[in-house]
Amino acid sequence: MVDAAIVGSGPNGLSAAIVLARAGLRVRVHEAQPTIGGGTRSAALTLPGFLHDVCSAIHPMGAASPFFKMLELARHGVEWIHPEVAVAHPLDDGTAVALVRSLDDTAAGLGADAQAYRRVVGPLQARFPELLAGVLGPLTRVPRHPFLLARFGVRAALPASRLPFRGVRCRALMAGLAAHSFLPLTAPLTSSFALIFAITAHASGWPLPRGGSQRIADALAASLRALGGEIVAGDRVTSLDQLRPARAMLFDTSPAALDRIAGERLPPRYRRALRRYRQGPGVFKLDYALSGPVPWRAAECRRAGTVHLGGTFEEIAASEAEVARGGHPERPFVLVAQQSLFDPGRAPPGKHTLWAYCHVPNGSTLDMTARIEAQIERFAPGFRDLILARAVATPRDVEAHNENCVGGDISGGAHDGLQFLLRPVLALDPYATPAKEIYLCSSSTPPGGGVHGMCGFHAAHSALRRSFGITPSPARGAA
């Protein structure tokens, strides 16, 4: 007998459970996989002694999350490691653009765009906590700082191609950041990704958790259990009957899974809306066991936790546009994470791990290994000679690890059009469904993808108000 049941133990499901437990409710989390965590899991994917992150690796939103800060995850084992360079973006001339904590140091490497970068990013970074509070919430609520959000929104609504930067170096940096949207860089709102990721790098960094991303899930689970919450792994939910008589049921799942499980408890019109929800592109992912560190030509890359590969703005824009058309670029935009450079426990002494993926059409079956490795080799000659083993994850494999990643989509749905703003359907309360006891709390709700727990946080608030008549308050740690 529980008051609330949560389906899915990703960061959002666990965060929702914690909020509800802090309000004094009896909570149980159901996880289909034998290991909790969803997108925050780690495993030995290649050789003995090498620890890899199954999905998420670098966590700018995790370190910045207001809810995670409230929980003080360090008490449960999360230690953030901050690389000297948050993001390095190498170019063919052997140099790299470095995004670092210092705004001025970053600007100094941007040539003629230095002043423009300070003018655009500086004022927003100075008020980062207030800005983040607005960005990480549903757009249907009245913001506490409307003028600040409007200042951000004026540029954020633009395509990344319209940002006021003209030099090759700054435009390349912006392209790599904007490409996290999984959209063509000519699409509206792609600037929002570039700006928020740049601001976050200066305000709170792009860290990685010591010991793997699994530590985040384990810390959230420990926080929940300390409140009396229960987690049942290896427990696949296929029907609401498995969750009753809980007064609230929160789904950290895709809209399709919610439709499948809730069935006729939801009205036909709402179910049709869930079925219209569009998935974004997928990812093709590689994990490597290496005999040594990647031999980057640019020194900045050897000090970076994250490396964006793709060259100039125009090259990355062409790559993302090809994916949007359903194609597979010859020179894909590749995201690389180098955890073992900063967390030696991830690999045996002298050895290293590498994490890399590129964007592909949803559900793609094409092997992108050679194209990804060609991009790495382009900026790090001799890389292939270091490979001891590799683990390949196609979009189908990504979905098998986490059913929320439909067709390999790790963002919880496409970010284009109105779906960027109104996820999963047009509603004043995007977390509540027409059935009073059923809620959606996954990254298919605002504020979307990323390891921050805020989708679960807001969904739990909705459930407290609507299903339990409880007004969330700081005293309960739920506001």
Coordinates of C-alpha atoms in Angstrom, one line a residue:
M1 CA 0.0 0.0 0.0
V2 CA 1.6 3.3 -1.2
D3 CA 0.3 6.8 -1.8
A4 CA 2.2 7.3 -5.0
A5 CA 3.8 5.0 -7.5
I6 CA 6.5 6.1 -10.0
V7 CA 7.3 4.1 -13.1
G8 CA 10.9 4.5 -14.1
S9 CA 14.0 5.2 -12.0
G10 CA 15.7 7.8 -14.2
P11 CA 16.7 11.1 -12.6
N12 CA 13.2 12.5 -13.1
G13 CA 11.4 9.5 -11.6
L14 CA 13.7 9.5 -8.6
S15 CA 13.4 13.3 -8.2
A16 CA 9.6 13.1 -8.3
A17 CA 9.6 10.3 -5.7
I18 CA 11.9 12.3 -3.4
V19 CA 9.6 15.4 -3.6
L20 CA 6.6 13.2 -2.7
A21 CA 8.3 11.4 0.1
R22 CA 9.5 14.7 1.6
A23 CA 5.8 15.7 1.7
G24 CA 5.2 12.7 4.0
L25 CA 3.8 10.3 1.4
R26 CA 4.5 6.6 1.0
V27 CA 6.3 6.2 -2.3
R28 CA 7.4 3.2 -4.4
V29 CA 9.5 3.4 -7.6
H30 CA 9.2 0.6 -10.2
E31 CA 12.1 0.0 -12.6
A32 CA 12.0 -2.5 -15.5
Q33 CA 15.7 -2.9 -15.8
P34 CA 17.8 -4.8 -13.2
T35 CA 19.8 -1.6 -12.5
I36 CA 18.3 1.7 -11.6
G37 CA 19.2 5.0 -13.2
G38 CA 17.8 5.3 -16.7
G39 CA 20.2 7.6 -18.5
T40 CA 22.5 7.8 -15.5
R41 CA 24.0 4.3 -15.5
S42 CA 27.6 3.1 -15.7
A43 CA 28.9 -0.4 -16.7
A44 CA 31.9 -2.4 -17.9
L45 CA 31.1 -2.3 -21.6
T46 CA 34.5 -3.2 -23.1
L47 CA 37.3 -4.8 -21.1
P48 CA 37.7 -5.7 -17.4
G49 CA 38.7 -2.7 -15.4
F50 CA 37.2 -0.1 -17.8
L51 CA 34.1 1.7 -16.5
H52 CA 31.9 3.4 -19.1
D53 CA 28.9 5.7 -18.9
V54 CA 26.0 4.0 -20.7
C55 CA 24.2 7.2 -21.7
S56 CA 24.9 10.6 -20.0
A57 CA 28.5 11.4 -19.2
I58 CA 29.0 15.2 -18.6
H59 CA 26.5 17.0 -16.5
P60 CA 26.3 20.8 -16.8
M61 CA 22.6 20.8 -15.8
G62 CA 23.3 18.3 -13.0
A63 CA 25.7 20.6 -11.2
A64 CA 23.4 23.6 -11.8
S65 CA 20.1 21.9 -10.9
P66 CA 18.3 23.8 -8.1
F67 CA 16.7 20.6 -6.9
F68 CA 20.0 18.6 -6.8
K69 CA 21.6 21.5 -4.9
M70 CA 18.8 21.3 -2.4
L71 CA 19.4 17.6 -1.9
E72 CA 23.1 18.0 -1.2
L73 CA 24.0 14.9 -3.3
A74 CA 27.5 15.1 -2.0
R75 CA 26.3 13.6 1.3
H76 CA 25.3 10.5 -0.7
G77 CA 28.5 10.2 -2.7
V78 CA 28.4 12.5 -5.7
E79 CA 31.7 14.3 -6.2
W80 CA 31.8 16.7 -9.1
I81 CA 35.1 16.8 -11.1
H82 CA 35.6 20.0 -13.1
P83 CA 38.0 19.7 -16.0
E84 CA 40.1 22.8 -16.6
V85 CA 38.5 23.1 -20.1
A86 CA 34.7 22.5 -20.1
V87 CA 34.6 22.2 -23.9
A88 CA 37.3 22.2 -26.6
H89 CA 36.4 22.6 -30.2
P90 CA 39.4 21.8 -32.5
L91 CA 39.9 23.2 -36.0
D92 CA 41.9 22.0 -38.9
D93 CA 44.7 24.5 -38.3
G94 CA 45.7 22.5 -35.2
T95 CA 44.3 25.0 -32.7
A96 CA 41.1 24.7 -30.6
V97 CA 38.6 27.0 -29.1
A98 CA 38.4 26.6 -25.3
L99 CA 35.2 27.2 -23.3
V100 CA 36.4 27.6 -19.7
R101 CA 35.0 28.9 -16.4
S102 CA 36.4 32.4 -16.9
L103 CA 34.3 34.5 -19.3
D104 CA 37.2 36.8 -20.1
D105 CA 39.6 33.9 -20.8
T106 CA 37.1 32.3 -23.1
A107 CA 36.5 35.6 -24.9
A108 CA 40.2 36.1 -25.3
G109 CA 40.4 33.1 -27.5
L110 CA 37.6 34.3 -29.8
G111 CA 39.5 37.0 -31.7
A112 CA 37.3 39.7 -33.2
D113 CA 34.2 38.3 -31.5
A114 CA 35.6 38.7 -28.0
Q115 CA 33.6 41.9 -27.2
A116 CA 30.4 40.6 -28.7
Y117 CA 30.7 37.4 -26.7
R118 CA 31.1 39.3 -23.5
R119 CA 28.2 41.6 -24.4
V120 CA 25.8 38.7 -25.2
V121 CA 26.8 36.1 -22.5
G122 CA 28.2 38.3 -19.6
P123 CA 24.9 39.9 -18.4
L124 CA 23.1 36.6 -18.5
Q125 CA 25.9 34.8 -16.6
A126 CA 25.8 37.4 -13.9
R127 CA 22.2 36.5 -13.1
F128 CA 22.5 32.8 -13.8
P129 CA 20.4 31.4 -10.8
E130 CA 17.5 33.6 -11.7
L131 CA 17.7 32.8 -15.4
L132 CA 18.0 29.1 -14.7
A133 CA 14.9 29.2 -12.5
G134 CA 12.9 30.5 -15.5
V135 CA 14.5 28.2 -18.1
L136 CA 14.0 25.0 -16.0
G137 CA 10.3 25.4 -15.6
P138 CA 7.1 25.2 -17.7
L139 CA 6.5 28.2 -19.9
T140 CA 2.8 28.3 -18.8
R141 CA 3.7 29.7 -15.4
V142 CA 4.4 33.4 -14.7
P143 CA 8.2 33.9 -14.4
R144 CA 9.6 35.6 -11.4
H145 CA 12.1 37.6 -13.5
P146 CA 10.2 38.4 -16.7
F147 CA 12.6 41.0 -18.0
L148 CA 15.6 38.8 -17.5
L149 CA 13.8 35.9 -19.3
A150 CA 12.8 38.3 -22.1
R151 CA 16.4 39.4 -22.5
F152 CA 17.5 35.8 -22.9
G153 CA 14.5 35.0 -25.0
V154 CA 15.1 37.7 -27.6
R155 CA 18.3 35.9 -28.7
A156 CA 17.3 32.4 -27.7
A157 CA 14.5 32.4 -30.1
L158 CA 16.8 32.9 -33.1
P159 CA 18.4 30.2 -35.2
A160 CA 22.0 29.6 -34.1
S161 CA 23.0 30.9 -37.6
R162 CA 21.7 34.3 -36.6
L163 CA 23.8 34.9 -33.4
P164 CA 25.9 38.1 -33.7
F165 CA 29.2 36.4 -34.2
R166 CA 31.3 36.6 -37.4
G167 CA 34.6 34.9 -36.7
V168 CA 35.4 31.3 -37.5
R169 CA 36.3 30.4 -33.9
C170 CA 33.3 31.8 -32.1
R171 CA 30.9 30.5 -34.8
A172 CA 32.4 27.0 -34.5
L173 CA 32.0 27.1 -30.7
M174 CA 28.4 28.2 -31.1
A175 CA 27.7 25.5 -33.6
G176 CA 28.9 22.7 -31.4
L177 CA 26.8 24.0 -28.4
A178 CA 23.7 24.5 -30.6
A179 CA 24.0 21.1 -32.1
H180 CA 23.0 19.6 -28.7
S181 CA 19.5 20.5 -29.9
F182 CA 19.5 17.7 -32.5
L183 CA 18.1 20.3 -34.9
P184 CA 19.4 22.0 -38.1
L185 CA 21.2 25.2 -37.0
T186 CA 18.9 27.2 -39.2
A187 CA 15.9 26.2 -37.0
P188 CA 14.4 28.7 -34.5
L189 CA 15.4 28.3 -30.9
T190 CA 18.7 26.6 -31.6
S191 CA 20.4 29.7 -30.1
S192 CA 18.8 28.8 -26.8
F193 CA 21.0 25.7 -26.5
A194 CA 24.2 27.5 -27.5
L195 CA 23.6 30.3 -25.0
I196 CA 22.4 28.3 -22.0
F197 CA 25.3 25.8 -22.4
A198 CA 27.9 28.6 -22.7
I199 CA 26.4 30.5 -19.7
T200 CA 26.3 27.3 -17.6
A201 CA 30.0 26.6 -18.4
H202 CA 31.0 30.0 -16.9
A203 CA 28.5 29.9 -14.0
S204 CA 28.8 26.3 -12.7
G205 CA 30.9 24.3 -15.2
W206 CA 30.5 21.1 -17.2
P207 CA 31.5 18.5 -14.6
L208 CA 31.5 14.7 -14.5
P209 CA 30.8 12.6 -11.3
R210 CA 33.7 10.7 -9.9
G211 CA 33.1 7.0 -10.3
G212 CA 30.6 7.3 -13.2
S213 CA 27.1 8.7 -13.8
Q214 CA 25.6 5.8 -11.9
R215 CA 26.7 7.7 -8.8
I216 CA 24.0 10.3 -9.5
A217 CA 21.3 7.7 -9.6
D218 CA 22.6 5.9 -6.5
A219 CA 22.7 9.2 -4.6
L220 CA 19.1 10.0 -5.5
A221 CA 18.1 6.5 -4.5
A222 CA 19.9 6.8 -1.2
S223 CA 18.1 10.1 -0.6
L224 CA 14.7 8.5 -1.3
R225 CA 15.4 5.5 0.9
A226 CA 16.4 7.8 3.7
L227 CA 12.9 9.2 3.5
G228 CA 11.3 5.8 3.6
G229 CA 10.8 5.4 -0.1
E230 CA 11.0 2.0 -1.8
I231 CA 12.6 1.1 -5.1
V232 CA 11.8 -2.2 -6.9
A233 CA 14.2 -3.0 -9.8
G234 CA 13.5 -5.7 -12.4
D235 CA 9.8 -4.9 -12.1
R236 CA 8.2 -4.1 -15.5
V237 CA 4.9 -2.3 -15.3
T238 CA 2.5 -3.2 -18.1
S239 CA -0.8 -2.3 -16.5
L240 CA -2.2 0.3 -14.1
D241 CA -3.5 -2.7 -12.1
Q242 CA 0.1 -3.3 -10.9
L243 CA 0.2 0.2 -9.3
R244 CA -3.2 0.4 -7.7
P245 CA -4.4 1.5 -5.2
A246 CA -1.9 4.3 -5.3
R247 CA -3.6 7.7 -5.4
A248 CA -1.0 9.1 -7.8
M249 CA 0.9 7.4 -10.6
L250 CA 3.8 9.2 -12.1
F251 CA 5.4 8.0 -15.4
D252 CA 9.1 8.7 -16.1
T253 CA 8.5 7.2 -19.5
S254 CA 7.9 8.2 -23.1
P255 CA 4.4 9.4 -24.1
A256 CA 4.1 6.2 -26.1
A257 CA 4.7 4.0 -23.0
L258 CA 2.2 6.1 -21.0
D259 CA -0.4 5.5 -23.7
R260 CA 0.4 1.8 -23.8
I261 CA 0.2 1.3 -20.0
A262 CA -2.6 3.6 -19.1
G263 CA -4.8 2.5 -22.0
E264 CA -8.4 3.3 -21.7
R265 CA -8.0 5.2 -18.4
L266 CA -7.0 8.1 -20.7
P267 CA -9.6 9.7 -22.9
P268 CA -9.3 9.1 -26.7
R269 CA -8.4 12.7 -27.5
Y270 CA -5.5 12.8 -25.1
R271 CA -4.3 9.4 -26.3
R272 CA -4.3 10.7 -29.9
A273 CA -2.3 13.7 -28.8
L274 CA 0.3 11.4 -27.2
R275 CA 0.6 9.4 -30.4
R276 CA 1.2 12.5 -32.3
Y277 CA 4.3 13.3 -30.2
R278 CA 7.3 13.3 -32.4
Q279 CA 10.7 11.7 -31.6
G280 CA 13.9 13.4 -32.5
P281 CA 17.0 12.0 -34.2
G282 CA 18.8 9.1 -32.6
V283 CA 22.4 8.6 -31.6
F284 CA 25.0 6.1 -32.7
K285 CA 27.4 5.6 -29.7
L286 CA 30.9 4.2 -29.3
D287 CA 32.7 3.4 -26.0
Y288 CA 36.4 2.7 -26.2
A289 CA 39.1 1.1 -24.1
L290 CA 42.3 2.8 -25.1
S291 CA 46.0 2.1 -24.4
G292 CA 46.7 5.8 -23.8
P293 CA 45.2 9.2 -23.9
V294 CA 43.8 10.5 -27.2
P295 CA 46.7 12.2 -29.1
W296 CA 44.9 15.5 -29.9
R297 CA 46.9 18.0 -31.9
A298 CA 45.4 20.9 -30.0
A299 CA 46.6 21.2 -26.4
E300 CA 43.2 22.5 -25.3
C301 CA 41.6 19.2 -26.2
R302 CA 44.0 17.3 -23.9
R303 CA 42.7 19.4 -20.9
A304 CA 39.0 19.1 -21.8
G305 CA 36.2 16.9 -20.4
T306 CA 34.1 17.4 -23.6
V307 CA 35.4 17.8 -27.1
H308 CA 33.1 18.8 -30.0
L309 CA 34.2 17.5 -33.4
G310 CA 33.0 18.9 -36.7
G311 CA 35.2 21.8 -37.7
T312 CA 33.5 25.0 -38.8
F313 CA 30.0 26.3 -38.3
E314 CA 29.2 25.5 -41.9
E315 CA 30.4 21.9 -41.6
I316 CA 28.4 21.2 -38.5
A317 CA 25.3 22.9 -39.9
A318 CA 25.6 20.7 -43.0
S319 CA 25.9 17.6 -40.9
E320 CA 22.9 18.4 -38.8
A321 CA 20.8 19.4 -41.8
E322 CA 21.6 16.0 -43.4
V323 CA 20.4 14.1 -40.3
A324 CA 17.2 16.2 -40.4
R325 CA 16.6 15.1 -44.0
G326 CA 16.9 11.5 -43.0
G327 CA 20.5 11.1 -44.2
H328 CA 23.8 10.0 -42.7
P329 CA 26.6 12.7 -43.0
E330 CA 30.0 11.6 -44.1
R331 CA 31.5 14.0 -41.6
P332 CA 29.1 13.8 -38.6
F333 CA 29.2 16.1 -35.7
V334 CA 30.7 14.0 -32.9
L335 CA 30.5 14.6 -29.2
V336 CA 33.4 13.1 -27.2
A337 CA 33.8 12.8 -23.4
Q338 CA 37.2 12.0 -21.8
Q339 CA 36.2 10.9 -18.3
S340 CA 39.3 8.9 -17.4
L341 CA 41.6 11.9 -17.9
F342 CA 40.2 13.4 -14.8
D343 CA 38.8 10.3 -13.0
P344 CA 41.6 7.7 -13.2
G345 CA 39.5 5.0 -11.5
R346 CA 37.6 4.6 -14.8
A347 CA 40.4 2.6 -16.4
P348 CA 43.5 0.5 -15.4
P349 CA 46.7 2.5 -14.8
G350 CA 48.0 4.1 -17.9
K351 CA 44.8 3.2 -19.9
H352 CA 41.8 5.3 -20.8
T353 CA 38.2 5.3 -21.7
L354 CA 36.5 7.4 -24.4
W355 CA 32.8 8.0 -25.0
A356 CA 31.6 9.3 -28.3
Y357 CA 28.4 9.6 -30.3
C358 CA 27.0 11.2 -33.4
H359 CA 23.5 12.1 -34.5
V360 CA 21.6 9.8 -36.9
P361 CA 18.0 9.6 -38.1
N362 CA 15.6 8.0 -35.6
G363 CA 15.8 4.2 -35.7
S364 CA 18.8 4.2 -38.1
T365 CA 20.5 0.9 -38.7
L366 CA 23.6 2.2 -40.5
D367 CA 27.0 1.6 -38.9
M368 CA 28.7 4.9 -38.3
T369 CA 31.8 3.6 -36.6
A370 CA 34.2 4.4 -39.5
R371 CA 32.8 7.9 -39.9
I372 CA 33.1 8.7 -36.2
E373 CA 36.6 7.4 -36.0
A374 CA 37.6 9.3 -39.1
Q375 CA 36.5 12.5 -37.4
I376 CA 38.5 11.7 -34.2
E377 CA 41.5 10.8 -36.3
R378 CA 41.2 14.0 -38.2
F379 CA 42.0 16.0 -35.1
A380 CA 44.0 13.3 -33.3
P381 CA 46.2 11.5 -35.8
G382 CA 47.2 8.1 -34.4
F383 CA 44.0 7.6 -32.4
R384 CA 43.1 4.3 -34.1
D385 CA 46.4 2.8 -33.0
L386 CA 45.3 3.2 -29.3
I387 CA 42.1 1.2 -29.5
L388 CA 42.1 -2.0 -27.4
A389 CA 38.3 -2.6 -27.6
R390 CA 35.2 -0.8 -28.6
A391 CA 31.5 -1.2 -27.7
V392 CA 29.0 -0.2 -30.3
A393 CA 25.5 1.0 -29.5
T394 CA 23.1 1.5 -32.4
P395 CA 19.8 3.4 -31.9
R396 CA 18.2 0.1 -31.3
D397 CA 20.7 -0.8 -28.6
V398 CA 20.3 2.6 -27.0
E399 CA 16.5 2.0 -26.8
A400 CA 17.1 -1.5 -25.4
H401 CA 19.1 0.0 -22.5
N402 CA 16.4 2.6 -21.9
E403 CA 13.0 2.3 -23.4
N404 CA 12.5 6.1 -23.1
C405 CA 15.1 6.6 -25.8
V406 CA 12.7 5.6 -28.6
G407 CA 14.6 5.0 -31.8
G408 CA 17.8 6.1 -30.1
D409 CA 16.4 9.6 -29.2
I410 CA 18.1 10.5 -25.9
S411 CA 16.3 13.9 -25.6
G412 CA 12.8 12.7 -24.9
G413 CA 11.3 14.0 -28.2
A414 CA 12.0 16.4 -31.0
H415 CA 12.7 20.0 -30.0
D416 CA 11.3 21.6 -33.1
G417 CA 8.2 23.8 -33.5
L418 CA 5.7 24.1 -30.7
Q419 CA 6.9 20.8 -29.3
F420 CA 10.0 22.6 -28.0
L421 CA 7.7 24.8 -25.9
L422 CA 4.7 22.6 -25.2
R423 CA 5.7 19.1 -24.2
P424 CA 4.0 16.6 -24.5
V425 CA 0.7 18.3 -25.4
L426 CA -0.8 21.8 -25.2
A427 CA -1.9 22.2 -21.6
L428 CA -1.7 24.6 -18.7
D429 CA -0.3 21.8 -16.6
P430 CA 1.9 19.7 -18.9
Y431 CA 2.5 17.1 -16.3
A432 CA -1.1 16.2 -15.5
T433 CA -3.2 14.0 -17.7
P434 CA -7.0 14.1 -17.9
A435 CA -7.0 11.2 -15.4
K436 CA -6.6 12.8 -12.0
E437 CA -4.3 10.2 -10.6
I438 CA -1.9 9.9 -13.7
Y439 CA 1.0 12.2 -14.5
L440 CA 3.9 12.3 -16.9
C441 CA 7.3 13.3 -15.4
S442 CA 9.9 12.3 -18.0
S443 CA 12.0 14.5 -20.3
S444 CA 9.1 14.6 -22.6
T445 CA 7.8 17.3 -20.3
P446 CA 9.3 20.7 -19.5
P447 CA 12.1 21.6 -19.3
G448 CA 13.1 18.6 -21.4
G449 CA 16.3 16.6 -21.7
G450 CA 19.2 16.7 -19.4
V451 CA 20.1 15.3 -16.0
H452 CA 18.6 17.8 -13.7
G453 CA 15.5 16.2 -12.2
M454 CA 13.4 19.2 -12.8
C455 CA 10.7 17.4 -14.9
G456 CA 10.1 15.1 -11.9
F457 CA 10.3 18.0 -9.5
H458 CA 7.5 19.9 -11.3
A459 CA 5.4 16.8 -11.9
A460 CA 5.5 15.9 -8.2
H461 CA 4.3 19.5 -7.4
S462 CA 1.4 19.0 -9.7
A463 CA 0.5 15.6 -8.1
L464 CA 0.8 17.1 -4.6
R465 CA -1.7 19.9 -5.4
R466 CA -4.2 17.9 -7.6
S467 CA -4.2 14.4 -6.1
F468 CA -3.4 15.1 -2.4
G469 CA -4.5 18.7 -1.8
I470 CA -1.0 19.6 -0.5
T471 CA 0.6 22.9 -1.3
P472 CA 4.3 22.4 -1.8
S473 CA 6.4 24.4 0.6
P474 CA 10.1 24.9 1.4
A475 CA 9.4 23.2 4.8
R476 CA 8.8 19.9 2.9
G477 CA 11.8 20.5 0.7
A478 CA 9.4 20.4 -2.3
A479 CA 9.7 24.0 -3.5

